[in-house]
Amino acid sequence: MKVGLKIYNSKTGKSELFEPINFPFVGMYVCGPTVYNEVHIGNVRTFLSFDMIYRYLLHLGFKVRYVRNITDVGHLTDDSDEDKISKKARLENIEPMEVVQRYTVDFHRTMELFNALPPSIEPVATGHLIEQIELIQMIIDAGYAYESNGSVYFDIEKYSESNEYGELSGRKIDELIQNTRDLDGQEDKKNPLDFAIWKKAEPDHIMKWSSRWGVGFPGWHLECTVMSTKYLGDQFDIHGGGMDLKFPHHECEIAQANAAYGKDPVKYWLHSNMLTFNGRKMAKSEGTGITPSQLISGNHPLLEKGFDPSAIRFFMLQAHYRSTLDFSNEALKAAEKGYQRMMEAYGKIKDLETSGVSDQKVEDLKAKVYEAMNDDFNTPIAISHLFEAVKWINSVFDGKASITEEDRESLEELMSTFLFGIFGLKESSDDSSNISDDLIRLILELRKEAKDNKDYATSDKIRDRLSEIGIVVKDSKEGTTFIKGNA
Ligand code: AMP
Ligand code: ZN
């Protein structure tokens, strides 16, 4: 096994040598999506960052148990105190579990489209109600939570007597108190910073369960503590998520676990950075929340064209996971070119004419790629070294440089290990796949004409026939997009 992997730990603010608690086993928990709408490409970036990390840990030989949850209850909206899934169900007049089912299926499809490996366990919050109720009781018994008017709140003041609330995000309690907003139920709390671990359900609330504190539902922060520790133990190696979850979500997870188990739950906290648009976090609420199907089909007012999922993945890998990445048509087109150049070169390796000498050393190149990856998963640097290989391959191909058979073989192995195994790319969006995308767009244009002429029989026929060959057409207010099921 290769050693010397260094990981930047957001909790300590330092790059640390990765030493799992129970070598060679690694427990990794990543906060999954709240399944109340289609994920946008920013959400996808976070999940792909951790997919790369998961793949690299597996490659190094660690036995990884990767847990990524599905939040199907408890995540409240920012502007009101309503559950995101309940709200969607209320607005659409459907069952909350219909909302959950629809967007869970959609999320899985998206992850598959981007060639992300499934986690080892994908627990859902509503499947862990009993465990959540038990954990709440443990926190109450330990003296760190109190019941008030049918809800249970975490007692920040009590916790702060012997712990430091805010240590992950570097926030100070006094500042936090000044910034608290007035929300429902605030008057039930001893301190405005206290957060609900169990929330009383009002009579018209649709997702609710009975508990010893009355009818209600669990808090979002609590579910992650329950599902991570249930499957990984009360101390585990890696906890990941987007940077925006550091506070309050992860801060609250640390507090809950310390309160219940008397231990810090996580050895390495990893936070991936945001996908931005004109420097601002990509978000549905700002109209910049481009969905994967829109990005692939090119059907969004902000897009000039569609892109292949592997080219999009490559675009993301060309930034370090802890850096922000700004989304633009130009940046994507440049990444698409780079990806195609990389794939073309890879395609040439097996046909290279070999000779008795090599102009370069594959061993040196390989060492540089591993050095970059062992430095907190530095994919942009690793890719830049692989581009050195691309130059060499092209020169040999043009008869301007030479390579031995042994080097040719190890170069092929190095490139396929990284490009496909660790970076999760798929072999080439070549011209024929671009043409097929163009053809689908042409067919959809004809379908739109049929629809505009009220020839619904033809437009439905086109949609059904495309679906039969694995191309799913999605109509929405913004227009029509498609996803290739076998992409
Ligand atoms: P949510 O469904 O809102 O809980 O978000 C799911 C994941 O996507 C979380 O880990 C967020 O940190 C992450 N996320 C949300 N917006 C962005 C963005 N613009 N760029 C990267 N990750 C994001
Ligand atoms: Zn979480």
PDB file of C-alpha atoms and ligand atoms in Angstrom, residues 31-34 40 42-43 46-47 75 241-242 244-245 273-275 281-282, ligand 1:
ATOM      1  CA  CYS A  31     -24.016  14.451   3.951  1.00  0.00           C
ATOM      2  CA  GLY A  32     -26.299  13.465   1.113  1.00  0.00           C
ATOM      3  CA  PRO A  33     -29.017  15.416  -0.661  1.00  0.00           C
ATOM      4  CA  THR A  34     -32.329  16.593   0.704  1.00  0.00           C
ATOM      5  CA  HIS A  40     -28.190  21.257  -9.496  1.00  0.00           C
ATOM      6  CA  GLY A  42     -23.282  22.687  -7.780  1.00  0.00           C
ATOM      7  CA  ASN A  43     -24.618  19.854  -5.612  1.00  0.00           C
ATOM      8  CA  THR A  46     -19.749  18.187  -4.020  1.00  0.00           C
ATOM      9  CA  PHE A  47     -20.760  14.571  -4.588  1.00  0.00           C
ATOM     10  CA  HIS A  75     -34.438  19.849   6.767  1.00  0.00           C
ATOM     11  CA  GLY A 241     -19.842  17.718   2.940  1.00  0.00           C
ATOM     12  CA  GLY A 242     -20.003  21.067   1.197  1.00  0.00           C
ATOM     13  CA  ASP A 244     -21.771  25.616   3.408  1.00  0.00           C
ATOM     14  CA  LEU A 245     -22.654  22.807   5.821  1.00  0.00           C
ATOM     15  CA  ASN A 273     -15.870  24.171  -1.995  1.00  0.00           C
ATOM     16  CA  MET A 274     -18.704  25.690  -3.955  1.00  0.00           C
ATOM     17  CA  LEU A 275     -19.429  25.848  -7.634  1.00  0.00           C
ATOM     18  CA  LYS A 281     -22.651  30.253  -4.987  1.00  0.00           C
ATOM     19  CA  MET A 282     -24.714  28.445  -7.587  1.00  0.00           C
TER      20      MET A 282
HETATM   21  P1  AMP B   1     -28.655  20.094   0.046  1.00  0.00           P
HETATM   22  O1  AMP B   1     -29.487  19.159  -0.763  1.00  0.00           O
HETATM   23  O2  AMP B   1     -29.063  21.527  -0.069  1.00  0.00           O
HETATM   24  O3  AMP B   1     -28.498  19.659   1.473  1.00  0.00           O
HETATM   25  O4  AMP B   1     -27.186  20.099  -0.592  1.00  0.00           O
HETATM   26  C1  AMP B   1     -26.528  18.907  -0.918  1.00  0.00           C
HETATM   27  C2  AMP B   1     -25.050  19.140  -0.995  1.00  0.00           C
HETATM   28  O5  AMP B   1     -24.715  20.041  -2.054  1.00  0.00           O
HETATM   29  C3  AMP B   1     -24.433  19.741   0.276  1.00  0.00           C
HETATM   30  O6  AMP B   1     -23.255  19.012   0.608  1.00  0.00           O
HETATM   31  C4  AMP B   1     -24.104  21.160  -0.109  1.00  0.00           C
HETATM   32  O7  AMP B   1     -22.959  21.617   0.565  1.00  0.00           O
HETATM   33  C5  AMP B   1     -23.812  21.027  -1.586  1.00  0.00           C
HETATM   34  N1  AMP B   1     -23.979  22.273  -2.357  1.00  0.00           N
HETATM   35  C6  AMP B   1     -25.040  23.123  -2.386  1.00  0.00           C
HETATM   36  N2  AMP B   1     -24.814  24.155  -3.248  1.00  0.00           N
HETATM   37  C7  AMP B   1     -23.589  23.957  -3.785  1.00  0.00           C
HETATM   38  C8  AMP B   1     -22.777  24.657  -4.748  1.00  0.00           C
HETATM   39  N3  AMP B   1     -23.174  25.784  -5.346  1.00  0.00           N
HETATM   40  N4  AMP B   1     -21.553  24.132  -5.050  1.00  0.00           N
HETATM   41  C9  AMP B   1     -21.120  22.998  -4.459  1.00  0.00           C
HETATM   42  N5  AMP B   1     -21.831  22.291  -3.572  1.00  0.00           N
HETATM   43  C10 AMP B   1     -23.052  22.752  -3.221  1.00  0.00           C
END
